[in-house]
PDB file of N, CA, C and O in Angstrom:
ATOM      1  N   UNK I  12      82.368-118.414 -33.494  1.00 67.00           N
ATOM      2  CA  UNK I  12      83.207-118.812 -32.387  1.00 67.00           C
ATOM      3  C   UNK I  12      83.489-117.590 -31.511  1.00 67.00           C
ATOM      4  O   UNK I  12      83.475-116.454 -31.985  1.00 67.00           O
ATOM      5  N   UNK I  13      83.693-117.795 -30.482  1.00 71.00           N
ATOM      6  CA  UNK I  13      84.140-116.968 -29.436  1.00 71.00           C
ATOM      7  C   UNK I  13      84.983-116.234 -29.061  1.00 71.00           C
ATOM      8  O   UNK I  13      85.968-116.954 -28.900  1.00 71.00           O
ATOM      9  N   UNK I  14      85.191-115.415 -28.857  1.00 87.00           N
ATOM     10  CA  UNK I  14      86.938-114.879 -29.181  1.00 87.00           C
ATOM     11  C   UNK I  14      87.158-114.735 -27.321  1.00 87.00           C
ATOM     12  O   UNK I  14      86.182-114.784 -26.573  1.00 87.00           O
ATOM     13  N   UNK I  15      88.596-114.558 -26.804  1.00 86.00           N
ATOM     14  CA  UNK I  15      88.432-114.364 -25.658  1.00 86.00           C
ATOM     15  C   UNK I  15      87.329-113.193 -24.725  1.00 86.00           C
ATOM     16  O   UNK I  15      86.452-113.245 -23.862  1.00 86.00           O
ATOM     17  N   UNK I  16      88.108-112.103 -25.620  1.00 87.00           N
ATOM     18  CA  UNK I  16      87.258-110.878 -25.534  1.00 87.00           C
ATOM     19  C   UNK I  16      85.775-111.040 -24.914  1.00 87.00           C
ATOM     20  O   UNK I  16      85.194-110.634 -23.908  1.00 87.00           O
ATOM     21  N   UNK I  17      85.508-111.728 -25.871  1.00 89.00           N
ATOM     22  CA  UNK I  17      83.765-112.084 -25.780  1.00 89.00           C
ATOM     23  C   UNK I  17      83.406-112.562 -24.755  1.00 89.00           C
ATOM     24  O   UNK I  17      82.508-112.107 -24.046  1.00 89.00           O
ATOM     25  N   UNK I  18      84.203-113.755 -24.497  1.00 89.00           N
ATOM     26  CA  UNK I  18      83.834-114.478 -23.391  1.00 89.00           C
ATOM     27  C   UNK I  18      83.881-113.702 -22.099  1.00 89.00           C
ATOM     28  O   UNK I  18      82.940-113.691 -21.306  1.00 89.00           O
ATOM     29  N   UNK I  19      85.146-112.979 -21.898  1.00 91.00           N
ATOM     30  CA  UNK I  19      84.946-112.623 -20.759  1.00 91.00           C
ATOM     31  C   UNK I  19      84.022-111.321 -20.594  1.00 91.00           C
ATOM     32  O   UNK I  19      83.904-110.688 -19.545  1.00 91.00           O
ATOM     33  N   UNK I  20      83.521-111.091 -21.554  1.00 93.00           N
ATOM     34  CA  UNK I  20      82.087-110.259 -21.668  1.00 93.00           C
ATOM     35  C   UNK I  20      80.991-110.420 -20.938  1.00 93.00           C
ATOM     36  O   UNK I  20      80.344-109.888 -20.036  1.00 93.00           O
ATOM     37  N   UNK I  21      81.011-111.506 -21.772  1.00 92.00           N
ATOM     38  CA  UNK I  21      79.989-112.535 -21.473  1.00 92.00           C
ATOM     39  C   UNK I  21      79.787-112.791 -19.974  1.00 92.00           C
ATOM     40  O   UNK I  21      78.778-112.395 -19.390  1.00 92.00           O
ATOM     41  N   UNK I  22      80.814-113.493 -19.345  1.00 93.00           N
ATOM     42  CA  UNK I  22      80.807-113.706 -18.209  1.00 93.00           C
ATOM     43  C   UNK I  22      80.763-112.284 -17.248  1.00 93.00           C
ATOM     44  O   UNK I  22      80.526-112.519 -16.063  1.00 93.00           O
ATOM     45  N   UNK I  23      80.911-111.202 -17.515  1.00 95.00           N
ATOM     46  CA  UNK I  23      80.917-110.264 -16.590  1.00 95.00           C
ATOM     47  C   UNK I  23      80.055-109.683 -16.482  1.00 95.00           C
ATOM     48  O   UNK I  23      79.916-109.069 -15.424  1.00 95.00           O
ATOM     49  N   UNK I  24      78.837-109.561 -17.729  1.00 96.00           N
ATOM     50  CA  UNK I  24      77.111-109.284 -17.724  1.00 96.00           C
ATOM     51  C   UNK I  24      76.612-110.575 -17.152  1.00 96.00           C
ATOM     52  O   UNK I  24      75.641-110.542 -16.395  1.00 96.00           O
ATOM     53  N   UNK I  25      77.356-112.026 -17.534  1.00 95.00           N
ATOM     54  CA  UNK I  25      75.908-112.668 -16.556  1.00 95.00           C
ATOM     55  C   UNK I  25      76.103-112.559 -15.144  1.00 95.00           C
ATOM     56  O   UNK I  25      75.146-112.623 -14.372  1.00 95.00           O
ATOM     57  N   UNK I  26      77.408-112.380 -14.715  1.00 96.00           N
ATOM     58  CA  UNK I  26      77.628-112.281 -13.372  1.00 96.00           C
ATOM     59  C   UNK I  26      76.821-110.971 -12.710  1.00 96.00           C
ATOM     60  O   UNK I  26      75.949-111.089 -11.849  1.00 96.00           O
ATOM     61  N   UNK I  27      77.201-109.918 -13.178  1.00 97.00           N
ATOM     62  CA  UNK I  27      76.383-108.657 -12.651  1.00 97.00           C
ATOM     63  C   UNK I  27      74.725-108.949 -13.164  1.00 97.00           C
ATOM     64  O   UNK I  27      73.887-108.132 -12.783  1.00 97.00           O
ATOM     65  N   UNK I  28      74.460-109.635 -13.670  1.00 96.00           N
ATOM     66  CA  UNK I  28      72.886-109.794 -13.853  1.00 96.00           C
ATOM     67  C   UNK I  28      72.571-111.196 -12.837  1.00 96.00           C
ATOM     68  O   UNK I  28      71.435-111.458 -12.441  1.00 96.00           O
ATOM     69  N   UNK I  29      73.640-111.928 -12.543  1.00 95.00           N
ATOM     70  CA  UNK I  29      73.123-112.446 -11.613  1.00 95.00           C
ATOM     71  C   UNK I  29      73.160-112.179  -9.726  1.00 95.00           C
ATOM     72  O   UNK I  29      72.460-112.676  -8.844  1.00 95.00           O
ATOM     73  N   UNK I  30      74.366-111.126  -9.661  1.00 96.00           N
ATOM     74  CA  UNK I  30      73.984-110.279  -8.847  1.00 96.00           C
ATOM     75  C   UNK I  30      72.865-109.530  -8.664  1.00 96.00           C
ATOM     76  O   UNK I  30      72.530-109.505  -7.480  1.00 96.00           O
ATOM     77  N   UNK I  31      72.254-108.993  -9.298  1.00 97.00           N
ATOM     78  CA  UNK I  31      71.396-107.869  -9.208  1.00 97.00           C
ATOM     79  C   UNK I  31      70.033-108.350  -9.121  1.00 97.00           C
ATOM     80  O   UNK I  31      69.060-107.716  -8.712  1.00 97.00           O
ATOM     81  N   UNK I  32      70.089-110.127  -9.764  1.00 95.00           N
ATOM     82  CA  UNK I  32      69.133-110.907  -9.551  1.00 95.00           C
ATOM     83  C   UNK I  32      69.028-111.577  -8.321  1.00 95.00           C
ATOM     84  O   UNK I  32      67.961-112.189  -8.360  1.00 95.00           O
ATOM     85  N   UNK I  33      69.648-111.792  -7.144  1.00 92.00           N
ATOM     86  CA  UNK I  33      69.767-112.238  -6.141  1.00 92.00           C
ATOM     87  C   UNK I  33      69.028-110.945  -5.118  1.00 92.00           C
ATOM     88  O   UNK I  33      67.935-110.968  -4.552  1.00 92.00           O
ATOM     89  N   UNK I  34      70.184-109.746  -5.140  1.00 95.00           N
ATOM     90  CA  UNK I  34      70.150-108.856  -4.754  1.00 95.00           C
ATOM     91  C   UNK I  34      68.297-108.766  -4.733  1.00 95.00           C
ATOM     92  O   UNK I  34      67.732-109.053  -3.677  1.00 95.00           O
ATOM     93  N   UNK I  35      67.661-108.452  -5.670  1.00 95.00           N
ATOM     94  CA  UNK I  35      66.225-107.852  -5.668  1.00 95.00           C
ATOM     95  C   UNK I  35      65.391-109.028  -5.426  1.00 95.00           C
ATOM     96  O   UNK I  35      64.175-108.933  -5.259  1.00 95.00           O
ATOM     97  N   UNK I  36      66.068-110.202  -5.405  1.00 91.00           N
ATOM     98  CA  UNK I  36      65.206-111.535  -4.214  1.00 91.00           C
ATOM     99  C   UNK I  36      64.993-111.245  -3.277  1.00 91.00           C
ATOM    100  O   UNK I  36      63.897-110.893  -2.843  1.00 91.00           O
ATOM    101  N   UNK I  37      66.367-111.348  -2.515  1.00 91.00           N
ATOM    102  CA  UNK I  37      66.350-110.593  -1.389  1.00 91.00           C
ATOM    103  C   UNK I  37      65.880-109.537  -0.608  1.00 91.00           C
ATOM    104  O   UNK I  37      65.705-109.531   0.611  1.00 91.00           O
ATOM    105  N   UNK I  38      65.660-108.496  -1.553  1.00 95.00           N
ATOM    106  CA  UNK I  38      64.992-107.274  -1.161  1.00 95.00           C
ATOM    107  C   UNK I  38      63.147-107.825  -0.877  1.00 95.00           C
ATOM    108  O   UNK I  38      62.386-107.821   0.091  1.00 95.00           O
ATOM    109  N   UNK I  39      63.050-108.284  -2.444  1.00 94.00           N
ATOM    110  CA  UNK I  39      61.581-108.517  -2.204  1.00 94.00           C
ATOM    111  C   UNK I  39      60.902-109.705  -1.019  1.00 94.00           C
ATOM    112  O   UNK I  39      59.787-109.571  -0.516  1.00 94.00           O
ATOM    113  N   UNK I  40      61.834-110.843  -0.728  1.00 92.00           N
ATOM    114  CA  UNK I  40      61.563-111.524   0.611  1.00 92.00           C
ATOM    115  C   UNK I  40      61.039-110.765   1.900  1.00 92.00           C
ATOM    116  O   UNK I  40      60.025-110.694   2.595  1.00 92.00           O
ATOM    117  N   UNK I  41      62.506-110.161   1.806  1.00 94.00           N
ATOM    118  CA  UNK I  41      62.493-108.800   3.101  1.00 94.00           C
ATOM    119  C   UNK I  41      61.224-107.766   3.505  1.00 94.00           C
ATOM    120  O   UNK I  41      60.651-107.337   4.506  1.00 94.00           O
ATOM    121  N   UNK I  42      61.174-107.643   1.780  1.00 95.00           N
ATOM    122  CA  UNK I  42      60.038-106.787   2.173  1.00 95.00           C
ATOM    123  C   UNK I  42      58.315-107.602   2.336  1.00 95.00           C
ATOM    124  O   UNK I  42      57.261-107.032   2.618  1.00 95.00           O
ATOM    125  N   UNK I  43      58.451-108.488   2.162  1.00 94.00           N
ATOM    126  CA  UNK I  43      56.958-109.373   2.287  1.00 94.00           C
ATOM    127  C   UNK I  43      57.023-109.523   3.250  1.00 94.00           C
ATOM    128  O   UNK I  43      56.000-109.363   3.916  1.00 94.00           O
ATOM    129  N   UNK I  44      58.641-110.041   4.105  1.00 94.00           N
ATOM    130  CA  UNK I  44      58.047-110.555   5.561  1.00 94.00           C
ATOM    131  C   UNK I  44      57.814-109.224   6.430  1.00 94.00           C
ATOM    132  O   UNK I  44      57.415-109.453   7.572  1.00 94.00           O
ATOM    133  N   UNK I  45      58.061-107.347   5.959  1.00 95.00           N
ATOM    134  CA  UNK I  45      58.201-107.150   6.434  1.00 95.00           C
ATOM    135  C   UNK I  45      56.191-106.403   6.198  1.00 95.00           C
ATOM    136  O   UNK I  45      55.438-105.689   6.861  1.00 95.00           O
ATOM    137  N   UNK I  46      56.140-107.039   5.056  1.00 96.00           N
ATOM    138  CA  UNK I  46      54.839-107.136   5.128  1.00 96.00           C
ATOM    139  C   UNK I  46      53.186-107.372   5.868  1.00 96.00           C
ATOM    140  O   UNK I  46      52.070-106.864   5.976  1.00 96.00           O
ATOM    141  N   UNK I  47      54.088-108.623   6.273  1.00 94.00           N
ATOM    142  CA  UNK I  47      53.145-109.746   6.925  1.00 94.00           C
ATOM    143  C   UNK I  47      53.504-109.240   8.861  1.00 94.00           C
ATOM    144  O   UNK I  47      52.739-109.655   9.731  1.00 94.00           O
ATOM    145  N   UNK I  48      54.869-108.239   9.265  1.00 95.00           N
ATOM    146  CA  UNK I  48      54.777-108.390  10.295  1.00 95.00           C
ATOM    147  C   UNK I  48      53.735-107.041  10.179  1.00 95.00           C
ATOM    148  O   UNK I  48      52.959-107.000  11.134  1.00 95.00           O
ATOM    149  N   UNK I  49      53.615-106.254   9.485  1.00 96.00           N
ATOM    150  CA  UNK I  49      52.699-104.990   9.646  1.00 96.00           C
ATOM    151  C   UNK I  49      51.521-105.689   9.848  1.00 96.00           C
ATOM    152  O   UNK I  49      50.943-105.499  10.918  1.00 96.00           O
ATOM    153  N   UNK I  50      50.868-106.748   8.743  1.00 96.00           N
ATOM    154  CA  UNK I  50      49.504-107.042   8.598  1.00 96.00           C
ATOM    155  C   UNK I  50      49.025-107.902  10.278  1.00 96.00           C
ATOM    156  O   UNK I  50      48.076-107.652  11.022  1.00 96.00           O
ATOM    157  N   UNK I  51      50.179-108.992  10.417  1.00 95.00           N
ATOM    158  CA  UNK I  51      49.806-109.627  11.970  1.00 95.00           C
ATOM    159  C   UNK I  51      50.032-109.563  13.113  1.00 95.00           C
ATOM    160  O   UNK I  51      49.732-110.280  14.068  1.00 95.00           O
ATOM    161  N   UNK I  52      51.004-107.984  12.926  1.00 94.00           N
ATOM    162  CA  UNK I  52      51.744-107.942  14.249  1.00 94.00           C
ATOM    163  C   UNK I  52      52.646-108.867  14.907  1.00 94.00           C
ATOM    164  O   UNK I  52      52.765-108.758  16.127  1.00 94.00           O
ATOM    165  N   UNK I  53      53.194-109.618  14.390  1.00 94.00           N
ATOM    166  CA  UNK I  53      53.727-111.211  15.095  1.00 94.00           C
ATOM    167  C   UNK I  53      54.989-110.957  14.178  1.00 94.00           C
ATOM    168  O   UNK I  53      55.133-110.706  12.982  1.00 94.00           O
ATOM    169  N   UNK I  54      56.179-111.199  15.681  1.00 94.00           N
ATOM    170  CA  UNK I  54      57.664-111.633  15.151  1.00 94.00           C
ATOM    171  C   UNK I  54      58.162-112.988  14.600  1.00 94.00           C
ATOM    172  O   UNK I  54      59.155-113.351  13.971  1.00 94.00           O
ATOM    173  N   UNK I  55      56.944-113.646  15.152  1.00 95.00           N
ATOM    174  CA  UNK I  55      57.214-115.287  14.409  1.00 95.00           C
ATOM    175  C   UNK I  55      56.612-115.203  13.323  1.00 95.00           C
ATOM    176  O   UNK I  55      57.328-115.669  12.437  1.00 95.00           O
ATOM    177  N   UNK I  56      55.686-114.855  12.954  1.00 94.00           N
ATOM    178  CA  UNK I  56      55.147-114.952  11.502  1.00 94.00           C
ATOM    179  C   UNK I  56      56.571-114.304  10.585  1.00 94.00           C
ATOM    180  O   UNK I  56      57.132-114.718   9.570  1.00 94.00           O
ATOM    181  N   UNK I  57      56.819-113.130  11.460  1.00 95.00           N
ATOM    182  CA  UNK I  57      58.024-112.752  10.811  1.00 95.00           C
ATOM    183  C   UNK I  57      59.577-113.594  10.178  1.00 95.00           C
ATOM    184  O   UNK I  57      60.173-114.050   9.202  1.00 95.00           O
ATOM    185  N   UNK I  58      59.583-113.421  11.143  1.00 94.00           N
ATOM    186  CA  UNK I  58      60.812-115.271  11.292  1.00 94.00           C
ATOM    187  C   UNK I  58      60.562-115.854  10.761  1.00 94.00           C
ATOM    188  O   UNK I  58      61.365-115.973   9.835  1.00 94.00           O
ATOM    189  N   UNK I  59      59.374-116.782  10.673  1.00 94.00           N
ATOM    190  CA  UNK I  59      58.881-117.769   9.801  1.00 94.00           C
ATOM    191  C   UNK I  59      59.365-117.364   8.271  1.00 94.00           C
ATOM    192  O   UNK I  59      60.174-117.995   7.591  1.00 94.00           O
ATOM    193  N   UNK I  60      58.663-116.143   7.896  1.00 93.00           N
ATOM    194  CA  UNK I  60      58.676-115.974   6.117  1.00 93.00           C
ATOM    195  C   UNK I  60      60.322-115.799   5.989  1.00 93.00           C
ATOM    196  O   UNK I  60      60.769-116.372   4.995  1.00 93.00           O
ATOM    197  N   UNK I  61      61.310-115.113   6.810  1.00 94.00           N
ATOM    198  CA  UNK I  61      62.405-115.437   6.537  1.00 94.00           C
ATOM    199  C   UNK I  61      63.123-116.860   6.433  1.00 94.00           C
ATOM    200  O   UNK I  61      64.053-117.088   5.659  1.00 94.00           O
ATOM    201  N   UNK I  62      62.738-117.502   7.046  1.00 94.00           N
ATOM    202  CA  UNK I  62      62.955-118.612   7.242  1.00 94.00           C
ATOM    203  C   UNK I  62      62.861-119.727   6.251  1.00 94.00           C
ATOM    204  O   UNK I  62      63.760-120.527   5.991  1.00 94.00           O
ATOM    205  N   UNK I  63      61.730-119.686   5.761  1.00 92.00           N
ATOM    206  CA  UNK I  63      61.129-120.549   4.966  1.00 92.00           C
ATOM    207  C   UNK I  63      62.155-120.367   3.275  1.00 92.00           C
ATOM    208  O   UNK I  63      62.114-121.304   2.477  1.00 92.00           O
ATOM    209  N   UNK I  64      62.788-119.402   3.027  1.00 86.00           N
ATOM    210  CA  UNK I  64      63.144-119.555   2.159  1.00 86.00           C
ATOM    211  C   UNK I  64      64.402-120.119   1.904  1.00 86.00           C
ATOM    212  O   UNK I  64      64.527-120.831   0.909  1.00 86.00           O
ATOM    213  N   UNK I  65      65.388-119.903   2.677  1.00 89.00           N
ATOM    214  CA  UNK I  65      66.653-120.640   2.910  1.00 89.00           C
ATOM    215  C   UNK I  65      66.137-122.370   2.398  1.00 89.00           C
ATOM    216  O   UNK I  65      66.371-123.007   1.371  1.00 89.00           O
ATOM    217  N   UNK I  66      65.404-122.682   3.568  1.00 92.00           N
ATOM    218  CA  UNK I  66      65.688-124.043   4.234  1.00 92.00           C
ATOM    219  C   UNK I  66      64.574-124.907   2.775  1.00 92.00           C
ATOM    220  O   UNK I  66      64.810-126.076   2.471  1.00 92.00           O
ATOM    221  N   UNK I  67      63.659-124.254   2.194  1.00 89.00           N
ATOM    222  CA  UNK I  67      62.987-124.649   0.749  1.00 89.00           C
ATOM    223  C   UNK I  67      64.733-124.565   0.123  1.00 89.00           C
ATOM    224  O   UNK I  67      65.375-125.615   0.150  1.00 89.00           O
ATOM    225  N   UNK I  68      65.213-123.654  -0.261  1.00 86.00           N
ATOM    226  CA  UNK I  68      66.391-123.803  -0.857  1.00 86.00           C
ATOM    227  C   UNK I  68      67.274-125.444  -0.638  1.00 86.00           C
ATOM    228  O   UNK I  68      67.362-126.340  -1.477  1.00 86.00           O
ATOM    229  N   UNK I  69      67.692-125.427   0.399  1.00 91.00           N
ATOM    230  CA  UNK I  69      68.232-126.545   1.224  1.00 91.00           C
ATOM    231  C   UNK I  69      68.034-127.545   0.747  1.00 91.00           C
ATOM    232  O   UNK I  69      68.765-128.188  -0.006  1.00 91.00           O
ATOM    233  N   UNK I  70      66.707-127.859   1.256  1.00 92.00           N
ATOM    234  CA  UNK I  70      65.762-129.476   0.529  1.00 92.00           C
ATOM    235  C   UNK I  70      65.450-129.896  -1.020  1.00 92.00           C
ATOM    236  O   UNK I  70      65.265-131.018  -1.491  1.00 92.00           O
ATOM    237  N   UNK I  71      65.453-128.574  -1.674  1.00 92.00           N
ATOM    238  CA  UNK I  71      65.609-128.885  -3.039  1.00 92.00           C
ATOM    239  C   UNK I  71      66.637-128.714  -3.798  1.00 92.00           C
ATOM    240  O   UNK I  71      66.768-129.587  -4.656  1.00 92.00           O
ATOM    241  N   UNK I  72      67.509-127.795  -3.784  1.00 90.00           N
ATOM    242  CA  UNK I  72      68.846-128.249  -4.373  1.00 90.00           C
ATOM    243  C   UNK I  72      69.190-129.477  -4.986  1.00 90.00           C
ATOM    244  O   UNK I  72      69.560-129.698  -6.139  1.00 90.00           O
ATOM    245  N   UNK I  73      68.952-130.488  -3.723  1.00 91.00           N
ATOM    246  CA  UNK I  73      70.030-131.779  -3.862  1.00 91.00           C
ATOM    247  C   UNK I  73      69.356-132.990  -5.359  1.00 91.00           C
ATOM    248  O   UNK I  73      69.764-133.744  -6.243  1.00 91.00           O
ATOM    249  N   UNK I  74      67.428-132.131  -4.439  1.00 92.00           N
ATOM    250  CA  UNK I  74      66.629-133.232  -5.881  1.00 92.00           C
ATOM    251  C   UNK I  74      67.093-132.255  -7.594  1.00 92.00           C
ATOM    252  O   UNK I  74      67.527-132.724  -8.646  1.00 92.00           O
ATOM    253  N   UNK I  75      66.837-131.136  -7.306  1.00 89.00           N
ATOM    254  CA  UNK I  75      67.475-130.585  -8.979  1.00 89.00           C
ATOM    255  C   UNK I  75      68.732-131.058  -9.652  1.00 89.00           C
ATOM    256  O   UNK I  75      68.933-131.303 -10.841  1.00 89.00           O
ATOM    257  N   UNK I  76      69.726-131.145  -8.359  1.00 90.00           N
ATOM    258  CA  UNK I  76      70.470-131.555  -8.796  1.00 90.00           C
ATOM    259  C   UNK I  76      70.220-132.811  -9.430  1.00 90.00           C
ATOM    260  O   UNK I  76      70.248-132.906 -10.657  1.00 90.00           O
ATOM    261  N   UNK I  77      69.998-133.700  -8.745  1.00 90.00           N
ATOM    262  CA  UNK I  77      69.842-135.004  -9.528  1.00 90.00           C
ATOM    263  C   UNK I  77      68.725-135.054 -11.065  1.00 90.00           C
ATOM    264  O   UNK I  77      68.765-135.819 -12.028  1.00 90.00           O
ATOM    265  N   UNK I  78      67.841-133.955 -10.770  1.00 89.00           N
ATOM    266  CA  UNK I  78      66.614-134.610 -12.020  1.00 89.00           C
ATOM    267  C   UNK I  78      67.814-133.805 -13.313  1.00 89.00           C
ATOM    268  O   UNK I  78      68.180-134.445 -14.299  1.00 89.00           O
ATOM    269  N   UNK I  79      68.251-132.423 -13.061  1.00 85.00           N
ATOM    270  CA  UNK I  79      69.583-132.061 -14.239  1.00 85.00           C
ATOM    271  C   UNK I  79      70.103-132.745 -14.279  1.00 85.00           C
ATOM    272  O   UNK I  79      70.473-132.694 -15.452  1.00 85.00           O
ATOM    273  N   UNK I  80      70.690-133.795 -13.736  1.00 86.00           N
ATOM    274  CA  UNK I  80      72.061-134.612 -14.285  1.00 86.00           C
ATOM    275  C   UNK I  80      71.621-135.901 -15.364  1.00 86.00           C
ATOM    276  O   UNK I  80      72.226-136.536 -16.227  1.00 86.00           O
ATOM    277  N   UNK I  81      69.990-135.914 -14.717  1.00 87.00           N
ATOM    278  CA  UNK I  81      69.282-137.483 -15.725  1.00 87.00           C
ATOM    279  C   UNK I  81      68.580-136.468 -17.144  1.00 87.00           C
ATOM    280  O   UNK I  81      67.735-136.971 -17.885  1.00 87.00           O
ATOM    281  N   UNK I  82      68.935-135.444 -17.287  1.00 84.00           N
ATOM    282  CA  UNK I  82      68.405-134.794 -18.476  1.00 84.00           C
ATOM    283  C   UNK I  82      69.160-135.124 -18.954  1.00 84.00           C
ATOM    284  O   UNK I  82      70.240-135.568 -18.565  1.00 84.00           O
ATOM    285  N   UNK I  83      68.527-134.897 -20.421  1.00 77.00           N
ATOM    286  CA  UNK I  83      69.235-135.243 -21.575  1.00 77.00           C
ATOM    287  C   UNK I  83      69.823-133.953 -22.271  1.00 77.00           C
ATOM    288  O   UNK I  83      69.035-133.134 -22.743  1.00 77.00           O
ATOM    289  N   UNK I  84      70.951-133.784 -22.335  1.00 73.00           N
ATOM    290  CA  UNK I  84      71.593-131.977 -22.415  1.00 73.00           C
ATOM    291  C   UNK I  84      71.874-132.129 -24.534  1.00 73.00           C
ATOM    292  O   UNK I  84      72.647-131.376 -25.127  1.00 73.00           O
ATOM    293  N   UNK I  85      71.323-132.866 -25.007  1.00 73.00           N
ATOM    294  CA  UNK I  85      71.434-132.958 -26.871  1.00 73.00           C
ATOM    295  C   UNK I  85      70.538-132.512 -27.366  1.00 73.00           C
ATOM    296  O   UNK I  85      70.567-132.213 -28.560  1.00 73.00           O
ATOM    297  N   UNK I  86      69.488-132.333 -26.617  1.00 67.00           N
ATOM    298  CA  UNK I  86      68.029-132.113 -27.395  1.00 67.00           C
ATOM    299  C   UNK I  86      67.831-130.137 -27.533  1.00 67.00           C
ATOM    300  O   UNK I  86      66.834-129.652 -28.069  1.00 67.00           O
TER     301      UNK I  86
END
């Protein structure tokens, strides 16, 4: 069992690991699109790869949400 202690351990490594996991998303997005503007020269290609990741975020959320909630969380 858990003692408080623990828990809030717990919670303060996954939080800083899920910071640091966002954080180096971010970085690595940044740096692809800043990739692709070296390779094509183009500010829209640029835009675009920023872009694209938000709005993928957006549209799928709502289905995860739903296919997690029809899982079966016993198995």
């Amino acid at each position: 069992m858990l003692t408080k202690q623990k828990s809030k351990e717990q919670l303060y490594i996954a939080s800083i690991a899920l910071l640091v996991a966002n954080f180096g998303s971010s970085i690595f997005s940044f740096a692809m699109g800043l990739f692709l503007l070296r390779q094509y020269s183009s500010a829209s290609i640029f835009g675009i790869s920023q872009a694209i990741g938000p709005i993928v975020s957006l549209v799928i959320a709502p289905i995860l949400r739903l296919v997690i909630d029809k899982i079966n969380k016993n198995k």
